[in-house]
Structures are given as structure tokens and as C-alpha cells.
Amino acid sequence: MKFITMKIPPFVYTLYQFLLVGGLMMIVSMGFEALRYELDNTLIALLYLIPVGLITAFWGFGPGITSAMTAFIAFNYFFMLPHYALAVHYPADIVILTVFLIVAVVISQLVGRMKASLLAANTREQEALQLYELSIALTGVHNEHDVVQILAKEAQAVLQAEHVKLNITGTESFSFHFPDRYVPSRPAELTLPIQTARNFLGEILLWKVASTIPSMEKRLLQTFASQGALALERARLAQSEAQAQVLKESDHLKSVLLSSVSHELRTPLFTIKAASSSLRGDDVVWDSHERVELIEAIDDEADHLNMLVGNLLDMSRIESGSLQPRREWNVLSEIVGSVAARMRYSMNGHTLEVNVPDTFPLVPVDYVQMEQVFTNLVSNGLKYAPVNTAICICANIEDDMLHVQVSNQGTQVPSEHLERIFDKFYRAAATERVTGIGLGLSICRGIIEAHGGRIWAENLLDGLAFKFTLPLSWDGTLSPQIPMDIETE
Amino acid sequence: MTSMLHILVIDDEPQVQRAMHTILAKRGYKVTTASDGEEGLALAATSEPDIIILDLGLPDMDGVEVCARLREWTQCPIIVLSVRDSERDKVAAFEKGADDYLTKPFGIEEMLARIGVALRHSTSRQSGMPNKLIRAGALTIDLTWHLVKREGREVKLTPTEYKLLAYLAANEGRVHTHQNILTQVWGQEGMDHPEYLRVYMRQLRKKLEADPENPQYIITESGIGYRFISDE
């Protein structure tokens, strides 16, 4: 039956049922007619109530009434005198007929109503189940896009829609299509707002091939929309809470930064102020050696201040995400070479050993940023390793990755702190004599990660090594071939 | 002293103006200062400076724009001042005709050296007699005969290597941006291939420098370009 109910439109369906019920009653009547001489008319009337009840129970109220009427006519026609005519001889038969009609109609009414309410209960249960599934799916989803995706998928599946589109408005407006991007060219059959008591959050548009969409489906979609609205609002609240948390953290970070920075900036400023005011004062006469010493202090501390400010700027750039590497194919040995050349003057006592083969393929990096990485890693060695030790830079290639190691013979870092030394403002303990604000390594990490690489620290037998990897491919291509010419005589 | 060399400093910071004035006047230059782009352009037109020192961060207009407007009518050397991490601005200034740059903060010796180079170039440009024989340490480069010698022995260079070296050496002391060198040596094709320059520079340094990792003749200007250092 299910197959038929799905395929046949309502009007044909009734006609078909009408004929079917009529036919059935006819067959039953023929059967009863065979019993006409054995059974009393009143018993036959009682027997007729069986098919009427059954038909109502199976097919509902309409067919029930049809069967009752058919039974009434057939009973009159076959069993009442005169037989085979729609007429009644005895007044008592009229009573039987009337009672039969009333009983048949009442039975079919009652059974039909029961049937209808059962159907309604089933539908409601189905709806409740679908809503339950939707709310389960939406539980714990704190992302607007995920909420919208779930809502669209569920609505499409439950209402068997051709296409579902959700327009979400807010700080970030967007649309979501399901099952694909293709939108039917006609206007949507059903459009419902997605809103809560306070806010309009968007609308849901539904395309479905049907002459009219049953009110039950409309109601279901309405409920879906309000469920979705609640989930969306929840997602937005969660988002703003997360943002508030980030703000709170960055606020805390800022106060750490301010106290650390003001201390670090004041130290070189103090030296500069002391030296310059001494030179300016006329109470003491400085000999040339002393003058040179004071002037050198001013010069050194000015450089130091410049470096601190530079680190702060770099860090704020990394934090704000504006440190985008400007990649080009570069020669690694040139980068390392220029860093080594520049740092030669600040080595005082350390030696710098460089082992970067110049036969390496080109590496896709930002030249200036990579200089910064090497400068910071070498400076770190200069700060923490004792004088007369070596700082080594070496590189090799494994599995299409560049591996670089910058090692020094300084103090080892307890293994539980190896990861933390890349954190902002983190300084290894017991290094009071060392100046800096603990940004150098976190800048390195920011740059390396922006290049798609990884940086970490490892303890060596005689010191500490910073290691990092960088991909040798750039957008899927490896080092390009350069057209070379040859020497001419 | 018949005529003092005249330097125009365009910088909005009063302390910078004061320091530059003191330092340059003590070294025998005549110094004029301007606090913004408009004043700088006006003074450049009226006071005919021999060299202009221009800060790229001006309050009223973009320093690169000032550079472009100066170049509409004067060939006076321009040295731009900028802060660290503004390579894009520096490269833009070079494209608009700046001659050299200094990153704040800088040492005064460095500034004086740059002023010296810029003045030398403007005189050789005016006299129309470019130097045809360039000496730098153990190197001699004869631009007439296309001959490069190191410690008296000829260095064999490929045509591209020679072109690259000759271009840098002919404008010794000056910064050349990557784009500038690429178009000069490789033409239009070079524009999108900065790696050509990197690879040829590595080869050239191997042939010329005693220690290619620590070059003495061709200096890398991070993020900007290269500079050839001669004995002059």
C-alpha cells in the first residue's frame, strides 16, 4: 500500500479506494448471500459490521463511511424483502436498517478517529525524533559555520528538499548551500527567518518540487530554524567569550612587557645619561683615554637600545601577523656569510665556524628575515657561552628539507625548559648578568614558522644547539634551474 | 675656501636637524634644514644644494613622493634616511631616483662616506668623464678592454659575470637594487628571476673574493641590493 500512497495523487487515490471498498463489500455481500437461508437478517447485519470496522481500521474514516453506506445498500438489496430491490416491506426491517446504518457510521467514525490520531501521534513522534537528532547534532558546536552546515544538511534530509540555502547576517555575513553550490533558478518555495527573541540572525531558503508544502513540513522547518537560531546565538556568545579571554591574556602580556621593557630600556639609558652628563660637566677634567671610554659606552649602549627597539618591533609584527616572509630563491651561504661578516666586530673572544656548503640548492626564504634568525641565534650564543669558545653554524639537506644547526658551548638548559626558551620574555634562570628582554628566540620561532619550518633546542655534550628545518620547495617546486653561460677566451 | 659644499637636510625631527647641522657644519659644509616635504622642495629649488639628505618619514607627504618630485628637475644626489624594516620604501625611493640610503640610527662616519661617494658621482657625471679603470684592493677592472685582473693575473669571467661586475664597478660605491641590476644585466627577462642574480653573485664572488663568505668588493645590502666598494 505504501507504494501506492506514494505514487498516486489524492483525488485518484480516493476514487480508487472508493471503487476498491465498493468491490470488497460486493464480494462480502455475495458470501453473505450464500448464508441467507441459514442466518437471520439481524445476524447478517451484525456480520456486516465486521468488514466495515476492518476497512475503517485499515484505511481510515473516508473508506469506512463508504463501506458503511455500501453495506447499508447491499443489506437492503440482498437481504430485505423484497429481495434484489431497494425497498422494504416490513416496518420492523426499517428499524433494523436504521439501527444498522447508525451503528455502522458510528463505528467507522470512532475507528477512523482513532486511526487519524494514531497517525498524528506517529507524525509527531517522527518530528520529535528529527528535532532531537538536530539538537544532538548541534550540541557542543561552537562555530557558526558548523552550525549552519548541520542545519542545512538536516533540513535537506528531513524535508527531502532539492536545495537548501542559509543566509547568515551579522558581523561576518555569509551564505551556505546544500547539497551543492548550484541554486535552482526559480525563487525558493519556502523562506523562513532564523531569529531569536532578540536578534534576526538570517534566513533559511528551501527549494522543493511540490505544488504546496504541507503545513506540517513548514512547522518542522520553523522549529528547525528556531533551533538553529539558538545554536547560532550560542556559537556567537562562545566566540565573544573566547575573544574576551584573548584580550585578557594580551592585556596581561602587555603589562609583563611594559615592566620588562621599561627596566631593560632604562639600563642603557642610564649609562648614556651618566656618560654624557659627565662629559658635559666642567667640575672634572677628563683625560683623552677616559673621554674615549665614556664615548664608547654611549655608542655601545645606543646600539643596544636600537637592538631592543628592533626586537620589540619584530615581535609586535609577529604578534599582529603582519610578518609575511617575502620569499625569493636565495643562496644560504650568502645569508650566513653576511651575518658572519656583520657580527665579526661583536665577537669579542668567541669564534664563529661556518659550515654551509655553497653547492646547496637555492632556498625559498626571505633574505632579511633569515639574516635576523641567524643573528639572533648567534647573539644568543655570544651572551650565554663563555669567551674563547666556538659558535658553529652548519647545514645539511635531508628529505627535501633544509636542516640548520647553530650551536654554542654555553650552559645547558634543563630539558623541561628547552621548549619554553622560545616563549616571549622567557629567560633561563641565573642569568642576571645577561641583558635582553627574552624576545630573540621567539622572533626566530615566529620567522621560521612563517616559513613553514620548525625550530627547537637540544642539549649537546658540551653546550646547546638550536636546530631548525625549512622546506626546500616553494609552492610545490624545487630550486629552479638557472641558465648559465660559459667563459669565453 | 671659494665655495662651501651645500647640503639640504629634510627631516621633521628638530633634534635630528640640530645634530646634523652641528656635525656637518663642523666638517665645513653649508647646511640648510627643512622640516617637511613642501619646505624641502621649495628650498631645493631656491638654494641649489649640492646634495640632499631626505628622511622618508615626513609629516606632510611621502618621502618617496618628494624624491620623485625632485627628480623631475634636478640631478642633485639624494640620500634617503629611513628606519629598519622599511626595505620596500627604500627600494621605492631608489626607483624614484634616490642615490643612496642610510638606516637610522647610523654612525656619522657612515653618513660622511655616503656623502663623499654621492658627491664624487655627481662630479664625474657633470664632467662626463666616467672612470674607465677601477681599482679595488687586489682587483683592477678595465672597462675599456673588458679586462679583470686579480693580483696582476687575469680572471676569466663569463659574459654575464663580466656584465654584472662591470655594471656594479662602473657605479662603484653606490647601491643598486636587485631589480635595477636584473634589468641591466638580464633585460626584461631578469625582472622575475632574482635567483639569477643570487647565483651569479655567488660565482662572481668565488672568482674575485679571497673569502667569498666575507666579501670585500661586492657588499650585500640586505633586502635592497648590492654595492661595489673601490679604493677611491
Coordinates of N, CA, C and O in Angstrom, one line a residue, chain A residues 306 309-311 313-314 317 324 326 328-331 333-334 336-338 341-342 344 354 356 358-360 362 367-368 371-372 480-489, chain B residues 84-85 87-88 91 104-105 156-161 178-179 186 189 194-196 198-203 205-207 211-216 220-224 226:
Chain A
N306 N 69.0 50.4 20.3 CA 68.5 50.2 18.9 C 68.1 48.7 18.7 O 67.0 48.4 18.1
V309 N 64.8 48.0 20.6 CA 63.6 48.5 19.9 C 63.3 47.7 18.7 O 62.1 47.4 18.4
G310 N 64.4 47.3 18.0 CA 64.2 46.5 16.8 C 63.5 45.2 17.1 O 62.5 44.7 16.5
N311 N 63.9 44.5 18.2 CA 63.3 43.3 18.7 C 61.8 43.5 19.0 O 61.0 42.6 18.7
L313 N 59.8 45.7 17.9 CA 59.1 45.9 16.6 C 58.8 44.6 15.9 O 57.7 44.3 15.5
D314 N 59.9 43.8 15.8 CA 59.7 42.5 15.2 C 58.7 41.7 15.9 O 57.8 41.0 15.2
R317 N 55.2 42.7 15.2 CA 54.9 42.4 13.8 C 54.5 40.9 13.8 O 53.5 40.5 13.1
Q324 N 54.9 38.7 7.1 CA 54.8 37.8 6.0 C 56.1 37.7 5.3 O 56.6 38.7 4.8
R326 N 58.8 37.6 2.6 CA 58.9 37.9 1.1 C 59.9 36.9 0.5 O 61.1 37.2 0.5
E328 N 62.2 34.6 -1.8 CA 62.8 34.5 -3.1 C 63.8 33.4 -3.0 O 64.1 32.9 -1.9
W329 N 64.2 32.9 -4.2 CA 65.2 31.8 -4.1 C 66.5 32.5 -3.7 O 67.1 33.3 -4.5
N330 N 67.1 32.1 -2.6 CA 68.3 32.7 -2.1 C 69.4 31.6 -1.9 O 69.2 30.4 -1.8
V331 N 70.6 32.1 -1.8 CA 71.8 31.3 -1.6 C 72.0 31.3 -0.1 O 72.3 32.4 0.5
S333 N 74.5 30.3 1.8 CA 75.8 30.6 2.2 C 76.0 32.2 2.2 O 76.7 32.7 3.0
E334 N 75.3 32.8 1.3 CA 75.4 34.3 1.2 C 74.7 34.9 2.5 O 75.3 35.9 3.1
V336 N 74.3 33.5 5.5 CA 75.1 33.2 6.6 C 76.4 34.0 6.6 O 76.8 34.6 7.6
G337 N 76.9 34.1 5.4 CA 78.2 34.9 5.2 C 78.0 36.3 5.6 O 78.8 36.9 6.4
S338 N 76.9 37.0 5.2 CA 76.7 38.4 5.6 C 76.4 38.6 7.1 O 76.9 39.6 7.6
A341 N 79.9 38.2 8.7 CA 80.7 39.4 8.4 C 80.3 40.5 9.4 O 81.1 41.2 9.9
R342 N 79.0 40.7 9.5 CA 78.5 41.8 10.3 C 78.8 41.6 11.8 O 79.0 42.5 12.6
R344 N 81.2 39.9 13.1 CA 82.7 39.8 13.4 C 83.1 40.8 14.4 O 84.0 40.5 15.2
V354 N 81.7 28.4 10.3 CA 80.5 28.3 9.4 C 80.8 27.1 8.5 O 81.8 27.0 7.9
V356 N 78.6 25.8 5.8 CA 77.4 25.7 4.9 C 77.9 25.6 3.4 O 78.4 26.6 2.9
D358 N 78.5 25.8 -0.3 CA 77.9 26.7 -1.3 C 77.4 26.0 -2.5 O 77.0 26.6 -3.5
T359 N 77.4 24.6 -2.5 CA 76.9 23.8 -3.6 C 75.4 23.5 -3.3 O 74.7 22.8 -4.1
F360 N 74.9 24.0 -2.2 CA 73.5 23.8 -1.8 C 72.5 24.3 -2.9 O 72.8 25.3 -3.5
L362 N 69.2 26.4 -4.1 CA 68.7 27.7 -3.6 C 67.5 27.4 -2.6 O 66.8 26.4 -2.7
Y367 N 65.2 36.9 2.6 CA 66.6 37.1 3.0 C 66.8 37.9 4.3 O 67.6 37.4 5.2
V368 N 66.1 39.0 4.4 CA 66.3 39.8 5.6 C 65.8 39.1 6.9 O 66.5 39.1 7.9
E371 N 68.4 36.5 7.9 CA 69.5 37.1 8.5 C 69.2 37.4 10.0 O 70.1 37.1 10.8
Q372 N 68.0 37.8 10.2 CA 67.6 38.1 11.6 C 67.6 36.8 12.4 O 68.1 36.8 13.6
P480 N 64.9 26.4 -8.8 CA 64.9 26.5 -10.2 C 66.3 26.3 -10.9 O 67.3 26.5 -10.3
Q481 N 66.3 25.9 -12.2 CA 67.5 25.9 -12.9 C 67.8 27.2 -13.5 O 67.0 27.9 -14.0
I482 N 69.1 27.6 -13.3 CA 69.5 29.0 -13.8 C 70.2 28.8 -15.1 O 71.1 28.0 -15.2
P483 N 69.8 29.5 -16.2 CA 70.6 29.4 -17.4 C 72.0 30.0 -17.2 O 72.1 31.1 -16.9
M484 N 73.0 29.1 -17.4 CA 74.4 29.5 -17.2 C 75.1 29.7 -18.5 O 74.9 29.0 -19.4
D485 N 76.0 30.7 -18.5 CA 76.8 30.8 -19.7 C 78.3 30.4 -19.4 O 78.6 30.1 -18.2
I486 N 79.1 30.3 -20.4 CA 80.4 29.8 -20.1 C 81.5 30.8 -20.4 O 81.2 31.8 -21.1
E487 N 82.7 30.6 -19.9 CA 83.7 31.6 -20.0 C 84.2 31.6 -21.5 O 84.3 30.5 -22.1
T488 N 84.4 32.8 -22.0 CA 84.9 32.9 -23.4 C 86.4 33.2 -23.3 O 86.9 33.8 -22.4
E489 N 87.1 32.8 -24.4 CA 88.5 33.1 -24.4 C 88.7 34.6 -24.8 O 88.0 35.1 -25.6
Chain B
R84 N 64.7 50.9 10.2 CA 64.9 49.5 9.9 C 63.6 48.9 9.4 O 62.5 49.4 9.7
D85 N 63.7 47.8 8.6 CA 62.5 47.1 8.2 C 61.6 47.9 7.2 O 60.5 47.6 7.1
E87 N 62.5 48.1 3.9 CA 63.2 47.9 2.7 C 62.3 48.3 1.4 O 62.8 48.8 0.5
R88 N 61.0 48.0 1.6 CA 60.1 48.4 0.4 C 60.2 49.9 0.1 O 60.3 50.3 -1.0
V91 N 63.5 50.6 -1.5 CA 63.6 50.2 -2.9 C 62.7 51.2 -3.7 O 63.1 51.6 -4.8
K104 N 68.4 54.6 9.9 CA 68.5 55.2 11.3 C 68.5 54.1 12.3 O 67.7 53.2 12.2
P105 N 69.2 54.1 13.4 CA 70.3 55.1 13.6 C 71.6 54.7 12.9 O 71.8 53.5 12.7
K156 N 89.2 34.9 -15.5 CA 88.3 34.6 -16.6 C 86.8 34.6 -16.1 O 86.5 33.9 -15.2
L157 N 86.1 35.5 -16.8 CA 84.7 35.6 -16.4 C 83.8 35.3 -17.6 O 84.2 35.4 -18.7
T158 N 82.6 34.7 -17.3 CA 81.7 34.5 -18.4 C 81.1 35.9 -18.8 O 81.2 36.8 -18.0
P159 N 80.5 36.0 -20.0 CA 80.0 37.3 -20.4 C 79.0 37.9 -19.4 O 79.0 39.1 -19.1
T160 N 78.1 37.0 -18.8 CA 77.1 37.5 -17.8 C 77.8 38.0 -16.6 O 77.5 39.1 -16.0
E161 N 78.8 37.2 -16.1 CA 79.6 37.6 -14.9 C 80.2 39.0 -15.2 O 80.2 39.9 -14.3
H178 N 68.1 45.1 -6.5 CA 68.1 43.9 -7.3 C 67.4 44.1 -8.6 O 67.9 43.6 -9.7
Q179 N 66.3 44.8 -8.6 CA 65.5 44.9 -9.9 C 66.4 45.7 -10.9 O 66.4 45.4 -12.1
W186 N 70.2 41.2 -17.3 CA 69.4 40.2 -18.0 C 68.3 40.7 -18.8 O 67.5 40.0 -19.4
E189 N 63.7 39.9 -19.1 CA 63.5 38.5 -18.6 C 64.0 38.4 -17.2 O 63.4 37.6 -16.4
P194 N 65.0 36.9 -9.5 CA 66.0 37.4 -8.6 C 67.1 36.4 -8.3 O 68.2 36.7 -8.0
E195 N 66.7 35.1 -8.5 CA 67.6 34.0 -8.2 C 68.8 34.0 -9.2 O 69.9 33.6 -8.9
Y196 N 68.6 34.5 -10.4 CA 69.7 34.6 -11.4 C 70.9 35.4 -10.7 O 72.0 35.0 -10.7
R198 N 71.4 36.0 -7.6 CA 72.0 35.4 -6.4 C 73.0 34.3 -6.8 O 74.1 34.3 -6.2
V199 N 72.7 33.6 -7.9 CA 73.6 32.5 -8.3 C 74.8 33.1 -8.9 O 75.9 32.7 -8.7
Y200 N 74.6 34.1 -9.8 CA 75.8 34.7 -10.5 C 76.7 35.4 -9.5 O 77.9 35.5 -9.6
M201 N 76.0 36.0 -8.5 CA 76.8 36.7 -7.5 C 77.7 35.8 -6.7 O 78.9 36.0 -6.4
R202 N 77.2 34.6 -6.4 CA 77.9 33.6 -5.7 C 79.2 33.2 -6.6 O 80.3 33.1 -6.1
Q203 N 78.9 33.0 -7.9 CA 80.1 32.6 -8.8 C 81.1 33.7 -8.9 O 82.3 33.4 -8.8
R205 N 81.7 36.1 -6.8 CA 82.5 36.3 -5.6 C 83.6 35.2 -5.4 O 84.6 35.4 -5.0
K206 N 83.2 34.0 -5.9 CA 84.2 32.9 -5.8 C 85.4 33.2 -6.6 O 86.5 32.8 -6.3
K207 N 85.2 33.9 -7.8 CA 86.3 34.2 -8.6 C 87.1 35.4 -8.2 O 88.3 35.5 -8.4
D211 N 87.8 35.6 0.4 CA 86.9 34.8 1.2 C 85.5 35.1 0.7 O 84.9 36.2 1.1
P212 N 84.9 34.3 -0.1 CA 83.6 34.6 -0.7 C 82.5 34.8 0.3 O 81.5 35.5 0.1
E213 N 82.7 34.2 1.5 CA 81.6 34.3 2.5 C 81.7 35.7 3.2 O 80.8 36.1 3.9
N214 N 82.9 36.3 3.1 CA 83.1 37.6 3.7 C 83.6 38.6 2.7 O 84.8 39.0 2.7
P215 N 82.7 38.9 1.7 CA 83.2 39.7 0.6 C 83.7 41.1 0.9 O 83.2 41.8 1.8
Q216 N 84.8 41.5 0.2 CA 85.3 42.8 0.4 C 84.9 43.8 -0.7 O 84.9 45.0 -0.5
T220 N 76.7 42.9 0.1 CA 75.3 42.7 0.1 C 74.6 43.8 0.9 O 75.0 44.0 2.1
E221 N 73.6 44.4 0.4 CA 72.8 45.3 1.1 C 71.5 44.6 1.4 O 70.6 44.5 0.4
S222 N 71.3 44.1 2.6 CA 70.1 43.2 2.9 C 68.8 43.8 2.4 O 68.5 44.9 2.8
G223 N 68.1 43.0 1.6 CA 66.8 43.4 1.2 C 66.7 44.5 0.2 O 65.7 44.8 -0.3
I224 N 67.9 45.0 -0.2 CA 67.9 46.1 -1.2 C 68.7 45.7 -2.4 O 68.1 45.7 -3.5
Y226 N 73.0 45.4 -4.1 CA 74.5 45.2 -3.9 C 75.2 46.5 -4.1 O 74.7 47.5 -4.7

